[in-house]
Each structure stands twice: as C-alpha cells, then as structure tokens.
Amino acid sequence: MSRIRSHRLGLLVLVLVVLVAACGGGDDEVDTGTGAGDATEVPEHPEGSTMAEIQEAGTITVGTKFDQRLFGQTNPRTGEVEGFDVEIAKLIVEAIGPDVEIEFVETPSAIRETAIQEGTVQMVVATYTINDARKEKIDFAGPYYVAGQDIMVPTGNPLDIGGLDDLNGKRVCSVSGSTPLQNVRTNAPGAEVTEFDVYTKCADAMRDGRVDAVTTDNVILLGLVEQYGAEVFEVVGDPFTTEPYGIGIPKGDDQFRTFINDRLEEIYANGEWTEAFKRTVGAVTDEIPEPPPVDRY
Ligand code: GLU
C-alpha cells in the first residue's frame, strides 16, 4: 500500500511541477513594455498607443488582396480571405488582443498608400514591397518575406521569353501602382504594357491571348500557375529584383511599428511564422525559407 501511496504522491508532485512550469514565465521572459507577450493573455499596452486603441475598440481594419492565391484570396466556399498575408495579419493582431476582430478590406496595389493615409485601413499586409517612394507617405514594419520579380508566359513559352529584356516588343501585363509595372516601363521601354487593378485580370488576358506575358513577384505568379494550371501557364527565368514585403502603417507611428517588429521577431523565434508559411505558400514549394531580419530603420 505504502508503495502505491508514494507512487501517487510522486505523480502528484510531477503534475504540480509540470503545472507550475506551464503557468510561470521563464527567466528569459522580459517585459519591454512594447513586446507582444503571450498572445493568449490579454496584453497591456502603453496608454494612448495605437495598440491600446485597437484593443479598446475590439476591432481593426486590415488591407489585403482578395484575389492572390497563397497570400490573400477569398475562399468562395467560406467567404473568408486566406493566405500567408492573412496569417501574418492574424498573428500580429492576436498579440494586440486575443479577442480583437479583423475586418479585412480589399486593397489592390494602387490604393494601398491612400488607404493607409486616409485611415480606410489601419494596417496593410498585401505583398507590399518596402521602398523609399512609399516610405515618403507611410511607414513599414518588417520585412516578413522577400520575393523577386519574375515573368509568366503561356506554357511552352511560344515567344521564347527568358528575361526582362525579352519583354521589349511584347504585350506585357502587370498591375497599376505595383513595382513590377514600374520596372517594366523603365527597363523594357519597348514593351507594350497593359495594366489592370488586380493580377487575375492579367492572367485572364494571357489565357485569352490578349497579352504575351505577365510580370510580377515570383510567388504571386506561382499562385496563378497553381490556380490556372501548369498546362496553361509557366514561370520562366530567375527572379531579377528583390521585393521585401512589409506591413504598411501610418507614417510616424514608431510605437506601433516597433510593436509589429517585436511581434514578427517573436513569431520567427517560436516557429509560428514557419507554420504559417507551410500552411499557405508551402502548397507550391517544399523550400521553407528563413524569415528575413526586420529592418528597424
Ligand atoms: N510587391 C510588389 C508591389 O508591392 C508587387 C506585388 C503587388 O502588386 O502587390 O508592388
């Protein structure tokens, strides 16, 4: 009997030890005041900060794409928008407050800065390249991913397009207000350019034979290949630009930017970034990249 009792006592002690370890913070948990902390707890934010305001309101508007497979695309079955950008937004917002609801707002490339400046959205996570021209109007946290511009053609590559130079003299489609569009106009001035507001319209135009090539970030093109079929489109050549994706926020809100950057570092370290990547972009690649270092400019 006594042996059984001591066994039980041993078990009880073990359970208690496990419980204490699970509840208590580790020695390495330092509250910096701006850190996101454990997303399941209700965090305390500095008074008057954007995070405190959002927590108080219980809701946030987030701009994203609604037609970009892998990053932000509406699932017709559920009506919910899905993808890596959506996952990143959710991971950030859950650190502002676990009960904060996100209202996703469609923000095609050309309206992203305006949507932030006018307050239509409080944050944009939308395959949004960080660059100096945009930084004059808004600020960026991140980057949280690095893409590169590439070219998609009809499968079989009938016009033998291999790179940016080959776009001269061809009918090329990209999206208004995007960096790839600007790059084609500058570096392949002989291209006959068609612009739409979203990339699926470019893909439709190429499927119907109205354009010869579509150019934008490699991962967006891979999403289109997945969506339309590898027998319809293929991506050619290697990426020829660097497109670091940032989270757009209103200019000058350094506290909010620091909070998001801290949270990004947290999800890099705890594996949630990698899991989010695998669940989304992982559908088309086995290569799981390392998250890029955030730029606290
Ligand atoms: N990353 C590029 C940009 O921000 C192209 C993708 C997009 O248009 O969203 O302009």
PDB file of C-alpha atoms and ligand atoms in Angstrom:
ATOM      1  CA  MET A   1       0.000   0.000   0.000  1.00  0.00           C
ATOM      2  CA  SER A   2       2.639   2.450   1.039  1.00  0.00           C
ATOM      3  CA  ARG A   3       4.421   1.889  -2.223  1.00  0.00           C
ATOM      4  CA  ILE A   4       1.274   2.747  -4.147  1.00  0.00           C
ATOM      5  CA  ARG A   5       0.732   5.828  -1.987  1.00  0.00           C
ATOM      6  CA  SER A   6       4.246   7.054  -2.551  1.00  0.00           C
ATOM      7  CA  HIS A   7       3.823   6.449  -6.262  1.00  0.00           C
ATOM      8  CA  ARG A   8       0.690   8.535  -6.223  1.00  0.00           C
ATOM      9  CA  LEU A   9       2.442  11.243  -4.270  1.00  0.00           C
ATOM     10  CA  GLY A  10       5.280  11.164  -6.776  1.00  0.00           C
ATOM     11  CA  LEU A  11       2.762  11.544  -9.582  1.00  0.00           C
ATOM     12  CA  LEU A  12       1.065  14.435  -7.818  1.00  0.00           C
ATOM     13  CA  VAL A  13       4.387  16.199  -7.354  1.00  0.00           C
ATOM     14  CA  LEU A  14       5.183  15.643 -11.020  1.00  0.00           C
ATOM     15  CA  VAL A  15       1.810  17.056 -12.090  1.00  0.00           C
ATOM     16  CA  LEU A  16       2.323  20.092  -9.866  1.00  0.00           C
ATOM     17  CA  VAL A  17       5.804  20.679 -11.220  1.00  0.00           C
ATOM     18  CA  VAL A  18       4.507  20.497 -14.785  1.00  0.00           C
ATOM     19  CA  LEU A  19       1.646  22.864 -13.970  1.00  0.00           C
ATOM     20  CA  VAL A  20       3.915  25.413 -12.322  1.00  0.00           C
ATOM     21  CA  ALA A  21       6.332  25.240 -15.250  1.00  0.00           C
ATOM     22  CA  ALA A  22       3.475  25.735 -17.712  1.00  0.00           C
ATOM     23  CA  CYS A  23       1.984  28.721 -15.882  1.00  0.00           C
ATOM     24  CA  GLY A  24       5.075  30.601 -14.798  1.00  0.00           C
ATOM     25  CA  GLY A  25       7.099  32.662 -17.235  1.00  0.00           C
ATOM     26  CA  GLY A  26      10.658  31.596 -17.882  1.00  0.00           C
ATOM     27  CA  ASP A  27      13.630  33.656 -16.787  1.00  0.00           C
ATOM     28  CA  ASP A  28      14.102  34.856 -20.326  1.00  0.00           C
ATOM     29  CA  GLU A  29      10.680  36.496 -20.416  1.00  0.00           C
ATOM     30  CA  VAL A  30      11.359  40.198 -20.056  1.00  0.00           C
ATOM     31  CA  ASP A  31       8.530  42.673 -20.368  1.00  0.00           C
ATOM     32  CA  THR A  32       9.838  45.505 -22.506  1.00  0.00           C
ATOM     33  CA  GLY A  33       6.559  47.385 -22.488  1.00  0.00           C
ATOM     34  CA  THR A  34       6.331  47.192 -26.260  1.00  0.00           C
ATOM     35  CA  GLY A  35       6.716  43.449 -26.674  1.00  0.00           C
ATOM     36  CA  ALA A  36       3.723  41.448 -27.747  1.00  0.00           C
ATOM     37  CA  GLY A  37       3.969  38.900 -24.927  1.00  0.00           C
ATOM     38  CA  ASP A  38       1.958  35.699 -24.902  1.00  0.00           C
ATOM     39  CA  ALA A  39      -0.828  36.103 -27.431  1.00  0.00           C
ATOM     40  CA  THR A  40      -3.290  34.137 -25.310  1.00  0.00           C
ATOM     41  CA  GLU A  41      -3.052  36.582 -22.395  1.00  0.00           C
ATOM     42  CA  VAL A  42      -4.671  39.986 -22.568  1.00  0.00           C
ATOM     43  CA  PRO A  43      -1.622  42.196 -23.101  1.00  0.00           C
ATOM     44  CA  GLU A  44      -1.149  45.626 -21.552  1.00  0.00           C
ATOM     45  CA  HIS A  45      -0.240  48.345 -23.998  1.00  0.00           C
ATOM     46  CA  PRO A  46       1.128  51.810 -23.315  1.00  0.00           C
ATOM     47  CA  GLU A  47      -1.682  54.293 -22.732  1.00  0.00           C
ATOM     48  CA  GLY A  48      -2.703  56.190 -25.844  1.00  0.00           C
ATOM     49  CA  SER A  49      -0.852  53.805 -28.173  1.00  0.00           C
ATOM     50  CA  THR A  50      -2.419  52.504 -31.378  1.00  0.00           C
ATOM     51  CA  MET A  51      -2.334  49.016 -29.849  1.00  0.00           C
ATOM     52  CA  ALA A  52      -4.298  50.222 -26.791  1.00  0.00           C
ATOM     53  CA  GLU A  53      -6.824  51.968 -29.050  1.00  0.00           C
ATOM     54  CA  ILE A  54      -7.336  48.873 -31.183  1.00  0.00           C
ATOM     55  CA  GLN A  55      -7.656  46.679 -28.089  1.00  0.00           C
ATOM     56  CA  GLU A  56     -10.221  49.077 -26.641  1.00  0.00           C
ATOM     57  CA  ALA A  57     -12.204  49.166 -29.910  1.00  0.00           C
ATOM     58  CA  GLY A  58     -12.038  45.365 -30.192  1.00  0.00           C
ATOM     59  CA  THR A  59     -11.647  45.584 -33.951  1.00  0.00           C
ATOM     60  CA  ILE A  60      -9.098  46.515 -36.614  1.00  0.00           C
ATOM     61  CA  THR A  61      -9.301  47.080 -40.369  1.00  0.00           C
ATOM     62  CA  VAL A  62      -6.561  45.337 -42.350  1.00  0.00           C
ATOM     63  CA  GLY A  63      -5.955  45.869 -46.054  1.00  0.00           C
ATOM     64  CA  THR A  64      -5.036  42.819 -48.088  1.00  0.00           C
ATOM     65  CA  LYS A  65      -5.510  41.285 -51.541  1.00  0.00           C
ATOM     66  CA  PHE A  66      -8.640  39.284 -52.264  1.00  0.00           C
ATOM     67  CA  ASP A  67      -7.548  37.562 -55.486  1.00  0.00           C
ATOM     68  CA  GLN A  68      -3.971  36.439 -54.837  1.00  0.00           C
ATOM     69  CA  ARG A  69      -3.661  32.735 -54.238  1.00  0.00           C
ATOM     70  CA  LEU A  70      -1.184  31.832 -51.452  1.00  0.00           C
ATOM     71  CA  PHE A  71      -1.195  35.387 -49.975  1.00  0.00           C
ATOM     72  CA  GLY A  72      -4.724  36.769 -49.825  1.00  0.00           C
ATOM     73  CA  GLN A  73      -7.579  35.139 -51.696  1.00  0.00           C
ATOM     74  CA  THR A  74     -11.268  34.840 -50.897  1.00  0.00           C
ATOM     75  CA  ASN A  75     -12.361  31.253 -50.445  1.00  0.00           C
ATOM     76  CA  PRO A  76     -15.673  31.089 -52.336  1.00  0.00           C
ATOM     77  CA  ARG A  77     -16.928  28.322 -50.065  1.00  0.00           C
ATOM     78  CA  THR A  78     -16.491  30.191 -46.781  1.00  0.00           C
ATOM     79  CA  GLY A  79     -16.262  33.800 -47.944  1.00  0.00           C
ATOM     80  CA  GLU A  80     -13.103  34.096 -45.805  1.00  0.00           C
ATOM     81  CA  VAL A  81      -9.877  35.528 -47.150  1.00  0.00           C
ATOM     82  CA  GLU A  82      -6.935  33.109 -46.885  1.00  0.00           C
ATOM     83  CA  GLY A  83      -3.174  33.121 -47.410  1.00  0.00           C
ATOM     84  CA  PHE A  84       0.198  33.986 -45.916  1.00  0.00           C
ATOM     85  CA  ASP A  85      -0.540  37.727 -45.630  1.00  0.00           C
ATOM     86  CA  VAL A  86      -3.788  36.920 -43.853  1.00  0.00           C
ATOM     87  CA  GLU A  87      -1.967  34.587 -41.454  1.00  0.00           C
ATOM     88  CA  ILE A  88       0.672  37.230 -40.720  1.00  0.00           C
ATOM     89  CA  ALA A  89      -2.051  39.807 -40.033  1.00  0.00           C
ATOM     90  CA  LYS A  90      -3.823  37.401 -37.667  1.00  0.00           C
ATOM     91  CA  LEU A  91      -0.600  36.651 -35.772  1.00  0.00           C
ATOM     92  CA  ILE A  92       0.057  40.368 -35.280  1.00  0.00           C
ATOM     93  CA  VAL A  93      -3.488  41.217 -34.259  1.00  0.00           C
ATOM     94  CA  GLU A  94      -3.769  38.366 -31.762  1.00  0.00           C
ATOM     95  CA  ALA A  95      -0.839  39.944 -29.919  1.00  0.00           C
ATOM     96  CA  ILE A  96      -2.693  43.261 -29.750  1.00  0.00           C
ATOM     97  CA  GLY A  97      -5.535  41.410 -28.069  1.00  0.00           C
ATOM     98  CA  PRO A  98      -6.727  37.823 -28.416  1.00  0.00           C
ATOM     99  CA  ASP A  99     -10.331  38.972 -28.891  1.00  0.00           C
ATOM    100  CA  VAL A 100      -9.674  41.719 -31.413  1.00  0.00           C
ATOM    101  CA  GLU A 101     -11.635  41.060 -34.588  1.00  0.00           C
ATOM    102  CA  ILE A 102     -10.148  41.749 -38.004  1.00  0.00           C
ATOM    103  CA  GLU A 103     -12.146  43.308 -40.775  1.00  0.00           C
ATOM    104  CA  PHE A 104     -10.239  42.559 -43.984  1.00  0.00           C
ATOM    105  CA  VAL A 105     -10.616  45.221 -46.667  1.00  0.00           C
ATOM    106  CA  GLU A 106      -9.584  44.621 -50.278  1.00  0.00           C
ATOM    107  CA  THR A 107      -6.611  46.844 -51.153  1.00  0.00           C
ATOM    108  CA  PRO A 108      -5.386  46.412 -54.739  1.00  0.00           C
ATOM    109  CA  SER A 109      -1.802  47.603 -55.310  1.00  0.00           C
ATOM    110  CA  ALA A 110      -2.595  51.130 -56.487  1.00  0.00           C
ATOM    111  CA  ILE A 111      -4.663  52.169 -53.463  1.00  0.00           C
ATOM    112  CA  ARG A 112      -2.525  50.851 -50.596  1.00  0.00           C
ATOM    113  CA  GLU A 113      -0.784  54.095 -49.575  1.00  0.00           C
ATOM    114  CA  THR A 114      -4.004  56.109 -49.916  1.00  0.00           C
ATOM    115  CA  ALA A 115      -5.983  53.595 -47.872  1.00  0.00           C
ATOM    116  CA  ILE A 116      -3.442  53.942 -45.045  1.00  0.00           C
ATOM    117  CA  GLN A 117      -3.184  57.727 -45.331  1.00  0.00           C
ATOM    118  CA  GLU A 118      -6.946  58.186 -45.335  1.00  0.00           C
ATOM    119  CA  GLY A 119      -7.463  55.723 -42.495  1.00  0.00           C
ATOM    120  CA  THR A 120      -9.664  53.346 -44.509  1.00  0.00           C
ATOM    121  CA  VAL A 121      -7.379  50.661 -43.115  1.00  0.00           C
ATOM    122  CA  GLN A 122      -5.119  50.688 -40.051  1.00  0.00           C
ATOM    123  CA  MET A 123      -2.567  48.294 -41.478  1.00  0.00           C
ATOM    124  CA  VAL A 124      -1.811  46.758 -44.898  1.00  0.00           C
ATOM    125  CA  VAL A 125      -0.436  43.244 -45.354  1.00  0.00           C
ATOM    126  CA  ALA A 126      -0.606  42.746 -49.112  1.00  0.00           C
ATOM    127  CA  THR A 127       2.549  41.550 -50.933  1.00  0.00           C
ATOM    128  CA  TYR A 128       3.676  45.118 -50.309  1.00  0.00           C
ATOM    129  CA  THR A 129       7.263  45.907 -51.271  1.00  0.00           C
ATOM    130  CA  ILE A 130       9.103  48.248 -48.928  1.00  0.00           C
ATOM    131  CA  ASN A 131      10.660  51.111 -50.874  1.00  0.00           C
ATOM    132  CA  ASP A 132      11.703  54.730 -50.367  1.00  0.00           C
ATOM    133  CA  ALA A 133       8.999  56.271 -52.545  1.00  0.00           C
ATOM    134  CA  ARG A 134       6.303  54.563 -50.493  1.00  0.00           C
ATOM    135  CA  LYS A 135       8.101  55.427 -47.247  1.00  0.00           C
ATOM    136  CA  GLU A 136       7.536  59.089 -48.021  1.00  0.00           C
ATOM    137  CA  LYS A 137       3.825  58.530 -47.473  1.00  0.00           C
ATOM    138  CA  ILE A 138       3.617  55.662 -44.988  1.00  0.00           C
ATOM    139  CA  ASP A 139       5.854  53.520 -42.772  1.00  0.00           C
ATOM    140  CA  PHE A 140       6.670  49.830 -42.950  1.00  0.00           C
ATOM    141  CA  ALA A 141       7.273  47.198 -40.312  1.00  0.00           C
ATOM    142  CA  GLY A 142       9.131  44.114 -41.449  1.00  0.00           C
ATOM    143  CA  PRO A 143      10.094  42.789 -43.911  1.00  0.00           C
ATOM    144  CA  TYR A 144       8.453  39.441 -43.162  1.00  0.00           C
ATOM    145  CA  TYR A 145       9.207  37.851 -46.560  1.00  0.00           C
ATOM    146  CA  VAL A 146      11.400  38.558 -49.593  1.00  0.00           C
ATOM    147  CA  ALA A 147      10.080  37.889 -53.097  1.00  0.00           C
ATOM    148  CA  GLY A 148      11.526  38.781 -56.520  1.00  0.00           C
ATOM    149  CA  GLN A 149      10.043  39.886 -59.832  1.00  0.00           C
ATOM    150  CA  ASP A 150       9.657  37.196 -62.470  1.00  0.00           C
ATOM    151  CA  ILE A 151       7.777  36.513 -65.720  1.00  0.00           C
ATOM    152  CA  MET A 152       4.903  34.149 -66.507  1.00  0.00           C
ATOM    153  CA  VAL A 153       4.098  33.044 -70.065  1.00  0.00           C
ATOM    154  CA  PRO A 154       1.741  30.544 -71.729  1.00  0.00           C
ATOM    155  CA  THR A 155       3.033  27.023 -71.126  1.00  0.00           C
ATOM    156  CA  GLY A 156       5.586  26.065 -73.775  1.00  0.00           C
ATOM    157  CA  ASN A 157       6.854  29.672 -73.894  1.00  0.00           C
ATOM    158  CA  PRO A 158       5.954  30.213 -77.599  1.00  0.00           C
ATOM    159  CA  LEU A 159       7.780  33.579 -77.858  1.00  0.00           C
ATOM    160  CA  ASP A 160      10.877  32.278 -76.075  1.00  0.00           C
ATOM    161  CA  ILE A 161      10.857  34.901 -73.313  1.00  0.00           C
ATOM    162  CA  GLY A 162      13.685  34.440 -70.815  1.00  0.00           C
ATOM    163  CA  GLY A 163      14.104  37.749 -69.009  1.00  0.00           C
ATOM    164  CA  LEU A 164      13.246  41.427 -68.701  1.00  0.00           C
ATOM    165  CA  ASP A 165      14.995  42.440 -71.988  1.00  0.00           C
ATOM    166  CA  ASP A 166      12.875  39.984 -73.942  1.00  0.00           C
ATOM    167  CA  LEU A 167       9.747  41.902 -72.935  1.00  0.00           C
ATOM    168  CA  ASN A 168      10.644  44.691 -75.391  1.00  0.00           C
ATOM    169  CA  GLY A 169       8.284  44.416 -78.344  1.00  0.00           C
ATOM    170  CA  LYS A 170       5.918  42.056 -76.457  1.00  0.00           C
ATOM    171  CA  ARG A 171       2.470  42.610 -74.986  1.00  0.00           C
ATOM    172  CA  VAL A 172       3.068  42.576 -71.237  1.00  0.00           C
ATOM    173  CA  CYS A 173       0.578  42.819 -68.383  1.00  0.00           C
ATOM    174  CA  SER A 174       1.032  43.958 -64.788  1.00  0.00           C
ATOM    175  CA  VAL A 175      -0.901  45.833 -62.141  1.00  0.00           C
ATOM    176  CA  SER A 176      -1.258  49.600 -61.636  1.00  0.00           C
ATOM    177  CA  GLY A 177       0.719  51.003 -58.732  1.00  0.00           C
ATOM    178  CA  SER A 178       2.997  47.956 -58.491  1.00  0.00           C
ATOM    179  CA  THR A 179       6.793  47.885 -58.509  1.00  0.00           C
ATOM    180  CA  PRO A 180       6.984  45.316 -61.380  1.00  0.00           C
ATOM    181  CA  LEU A 181       4.922  47.569 -63.629  1.00  0.00           C
ATOM    182  CA  GLN A 182       7.243  50.458 -62.929  1.00  0.00           C
ATOM    183  CA  ASN A 183      10.266  48.234 -63.563  1.00  0.00           C
ATOM    184  CA  VAL A 184       8.974  47.113 -66.987  1.00  0.00           C
ATOM    185  CA  ARG A 185       8.223  50.670 -68.021  1.00  0.00           C
ATOM    186  CA  THR A 186      11.738  51.774 -67.019  1.00  0.00           C
ATOM    187  CA  ASN A 187      13.825  48.786 -68.056  1.00  0.00           C
ATOM    188  CA  ALA A 188      11.910  47.320 -71.004  1.00  0.00           C
ATOM    189  CA  PRO A 189      10.637  50.554 -72.575  1.00  0.00           C
ATOM    190  CA  GLY A 190       9.781  48.766 -75.824  1.00  0.00           C
ATOM    191  CA  ALA A 191       7.155  46.587 -74.115  1.00  0.00           C
ATOM    192  CA  GLU A 192       3.523  47.204 -74.989  1.00  0.00           C
ATOM    193  CA  VAL A 193       2.114  47.393 -71.473  1.00  0.00           C
ATOM    194  CA  THR A 194      -1.415  46.587 -70.351  1.00  0.00           C
ATOM    195  CA  GLU A 195      -2.375  47.483 -66.747  1.00  0.00           C
ATOM    196  CA  PHE A 196      -5.186  46.168 -64.618  1.00  0.00           C
ATOM    197  CA  ASP A 197      -6.028  46.680 -60.953  1.00  0.00           C
ATOM    198  CA  VAL A 198      -5.503  43.017 -59.969  1.00  0.00           C
ATOM    199  CA  TYR A 199      -3.343  40.153 -61.227  1.00  0.00           C
ATOM    200  CA  THR A 200      -6.145  37.698 -62.052  1.00  0.00           C
ATOM    201  CA  LYS A 201      -7.224  40.119 -64.812  1.00  0.00           C
ATOM    202  CA  CYS A 202      -3.705  39.886 -66.295  1.00  0.00           C
ATOM    203  CA  ALA A 203      -3.903  36.090 -66.080  1.00  0.00           C
ATOM    204  CA  ASP A 204      -7.297  36.087 -67.842  1.00  0.00           C
ATOM    205  CA  ALA A 205      -5.889  38.362 -70.557  1.00  0.00           C
ATOM    206  CA  MET A 206      -2.990  35.983 -71.187  1.00  0.00           C
ATOM    207  CA  ARG A 207      -5.225  32.920 -71.164  1.00  0.00           C
ATOM    208  CA  ASP A 208      -7.387  34.649 -73.813  1.00  0.00           C
ATOM    209  CA  GLY A 209      -4.346  35.584 -75.933  1.00  0.00           C
ATOM    210  CA  ARG A 210      -4.598  39.339 -75.347  1.00  0.00           C
ATOM    211  CA  VAL A 211      -1.103  39.564 -73.819  1.00  0.00           C
ATOM    212  CA  ASP A 212       2.133  37.586 -74.246  1.00  0.00           C
ATOM    213  CA  ALA A 213       3.480  37.743 -70.696  1.00  0.00           C
ATOM    214  CA  VAL A 214       2.536  38.682 -67.137  1.00  0.00           C
ATOM    215  CA  THR A 215       5.145  40.063 -64.784  1.00  0.00           C
ATOM    216  CA  THR A 216       5.134  40.474 -61.018  1.00  0.00           C
ATOM    217  CA  ASP A 217       6.598  38.793 -57.928  1.00  0.00           C
ATOM    218  CA  ASN A 218       7.565  35.130 -58.370  1.00  0.00           C
ATOM    219  CA  VAL A 219       5.335  33.896 -55.547  1.00  0.00           C
ATOM    220  CA  ILE A 220       2.278  35.678 -56.954  1.00  0.00           C
ATOM    221  CA  LEU A 221       2.962  34.071 -60.331  1.00  0.00           C
ATOM    222  CA  LEU A 222       3.363  30.650 -58.703  1.00  0.00           C
ATOM    223  CA  GLY A 223      -0.068  31.156 -57.161  1.00  0.00           C
ATOM    224  CA  LEU A 224      -1.521  31.907 -60.607  1.00  0.00           C
ATOM    225  CA  VAL A 225       0.114  28.793 -62.081  1.00  0.00           C
ATOM    226  CA  GLU A 226      -1.469  26.786 -59.269  1.00  0.00           C
ATOM    227  CA  GLN A 227      -4.843  28.413 -59.891  1.00  0.00           C
ATOM    228  CA  TYR A 228      -4.987  28.251 -63.704  1.00  0.00           C
ATOM    229  CA  GLY A 229      -2.978  25.047 -64.133  1.00  0.00           C
ATOM    230  CA  ALA A 230       0.592  24.194 -65.172  1.00  0.00           C
ATOM    231  CA  GLU A 231      -0.759  23.237 -68.608  1.00  0.00           C
ATOM    232  CA  VAL A 232      -1.900  26.854 -69.051  1.00  0.00           C
ATOM    233  CA  PHE A 233       0.927  28.988 -67.597  1.00  0.00           C
ATOM    234  CA  GLU A 234       4.570  28.627 -66.608  1.00  0.00           C
ATOM    235  CA  VAL A 235       7.088  30.876 -64.877  1.00  0.00           C
ATOM    236  CA  VAL A 236      10.328  31.455 -66.807  1.00  0.00           C
ATOM    237  CA  GLY A 237      13.813  32.516 -65.766  1.00  0.00           C
ATOM    238  CA  ASP A 238      15.021  33.521 -62.328  1.00  0.00           C
ATOM    239  CA  PRO A 239      13.733  36.416 -60.233  1.00  0.00           C
ATOM    240  CA  PHE A 240      15.509  39.636 -61.207  1.00  0.00           C
ATOM    241  CA  THR A 241      14.581  42.068 -58.404  1.00  0.00           C
ATOM    242  CA  THR A 242      14.349  41.984 -54.620  1.00  0.00           C
ATOM    243  CA  GLU A 243      10.891  42.655 -53.197  1.00  0.00           C
ATOM    244  CA  PRO A 244      10.938  42.754 -49.384  1.00  0.00           C
ATOM    245  CA  TYR A 245       7.344  42.550 -48.142  1.00  0.00           C
ATOM    246  CA  GLY A 246       6.475  44.979 -45.359  1.00  0.00           C
ATOM    247  CA  ILE A 247       3.457  45.814 -43.247  1.00  0.00           C
ATOM    248  CA  GLY A 248       2.203  49.258 -44.146  1.00  0.00           C
ATOM    249  CA  ILE A 249       1.094  51.540 -41.311  1.00  0.00           C
ATOM    250  CA  PRO A 250       0.516  55.296 -40.918  1.00  0.00           C
ATOM    251  CA  LYS A 251       3.643  57.404 -41.108  1.00  0.00           C
ATOM    252  CA  GLY A 252       5.275  58.354 -37.827  1.00  0.00           C
ATOM    253  CA  ASP A 253       3.653  55.752 -35.555  1.00  0.00           C
ATOM    254  CA  ASP A 254       7.003  54.439 -34.283  1.00  0.00           C
ATOM    255  CA  GLN A 255       5.460  52.738 -31.268  1.00  0.00           C
ATOM    256  CA  PHE A 256       3.140  50.664 -33.479  1.00  0.00           C
ATOM    257  CA  ARG A 257       5.981  49.873 -35.895  1.00  0.00           C
ATOM    258  CA  THR A 258       8.203  48.703 -33.020  1.00  0.00           C
ATOM    259  CA  PHE A 259       5.363  46.584 -31.641  1.00  0.00           C
ATOM    260  CA  ILE A 260       4.838  44.868 -35.015  1.00  0.00           C
ATOM    261  CA  ASN A 261       8.579  44.343 -35.492  1.00  0.00           C
ATOM    262  CA  ASP A 262       8.839  42.830 -31.990  1.00  0.00           C
ATOM    263  CA  ARG A 263       5.919  40.547 -32.768  1.00  0.00           C
ATOM    264  CA  LEU A 264       7.487  39.466 -36.068  1.00  0.00           C
ATOM    265  CA  GLU A 265      10.681  38.528 -34.237  1.00  0.00           C
ATOM    266  CA  GLU A 266       8.595  36.625 -31.733  1.00  0.00           C
ATOM    267  CA  ILE A 267       6.814  34.547 -34.406  1.00  0.00           C
ATOM    268  CA  TYR A 268      10.142  33.950 -36.156  1.00  0.00           C
ATOM    269  CA  ALA A 269      11.556  32.567 -32.910  1.00  0.00           C
ATOM    270  CA  ASN A 270       8.557  30.492 -31.797  1.00  0.00           C
ATOM    271  CA  GLY A 271       8.012  28.809 -35.172  1.00  0.00           C
ATOM    272  CA  GLU A 272       4.601  30.358 -35.927  1.00  0.00           C
ATOM    273  CA  TRP A 273       5.973  32.186 -38.983  1.00  0.00           C
ATOM    274  CA  THR A 274       7.275  28.908 -40.401  1.00  0.00           C
ATOM    275  CA  GLU A 275       3.995  27.114 -39.710  1.00  0.00           C
ATOM    276  CA  ALA A 276       2.029  29.919 -41.394  1.00  0.00           C
ATOM    277  CA  PHE A 277       4.335  29.742 -44.416  1.00  0.00           C
ATOM    278  CA  LYS A 278       3.970  25.963 -44.680  1.00  0.00           C
ATOM    279  CA  ARG A 279       0.160  26.182 -44.484  1.00  0.00           C
ATOM    280  CA  THR A 280      -0.013  28.722 -47.308  1.00  0.00           C
ATOM    281  CA  VAL A 281       2.898  29.252 -49.719  1.00  0.00           C
ATOM    282  CA  GLY A 282       4.025  25.744 -48.739  1.00  0.00           C
ATOM    283  CA  ALA A 283       1.298  24.470 -51.102  1.00  0.00           C
ATOM    284  CA  VAL A 284       3.597  25.196 -54.064  1.00  0.00           C
ATOM    285  CA  THR A 285       7.081  24.786 -52.634  1.00  0.00           C
ATOM    286  CA  ASP A 286       8.964  22.432 -50.354  1.00  0.00           C
ATOM    287  CA  GLU A 287      11.550  25.109 -49.716  1.00  0.00           C
ATOM    288  CA  ILE A 288      10.798  26.776 -46.429  1.00  0.00           C
ATOM    289  CA  PRO A 289      12.904  29.949 -46.240  1.00  0.00           C
ATOM    290  CA  GLU A 290      14.398  31.555 -43.180  1.00  0.00           C
ATOM    291  CA  PRO A 291      12.401  34.663 -42.218  1.00  0.00           C
ATOM    292  CA  PRO A 292      14.275  37.875 -43.112  1.00  0.00           C
ATOM    293  CA  PRO A 293      15.633  40.136 -40.369  1.00  0.00           C
ATOM    294  CA  VAL A 294      13.320  43.055 -39.608  1.00  0.00           C
ATOM    295  CA  ASP A 295      14.570  46.494 -40.567  1.00  0.00           C
ATOM    296  CA  ARG A 296      14.214  48.939 -37.674  1.00  0.00           C
ATOM    297  CA  TYR A 297      15.007  51.988 -39.758  1.00  0.00           C
TER     298      TYR A 297
HETATM  299  N1  GLU B   1       5.439  43.502 -54.392  1.00  0.00           N
HETATM  300  C1  GLU B   1       5.085  44.333 -55.477  1.00  0.00           C
HETATM  301  C2  GLU B   1       4.482  45.629 -55.034  1.00  0.00           C
HETATM  302  O1  GLU B   1       4.304  45.856 -53.867  1.00  0.00           O
HETATM  303  C3  GLU B   1       4.181  43.621 -56.470  1.00  0.00           C
HETATM  304  C4  GLU B   1       3.034  42.898 -55.849  1.00  0.00           C
HETATM  305  C5  GLU B   1       1.790  43.720 -55.716  1.00  0.00           C
HETATM  306  O2  GLU B   1       1.452  44.477 -56.645  1.00  0.00           O
HETATM  307  O3  GLU B   1       1.150  43.588 -54.673  1.00  0.00           O
HETATM  308  O4  GLU B   1       4.200  46.470 -55.825  1.00  0.00           O
END
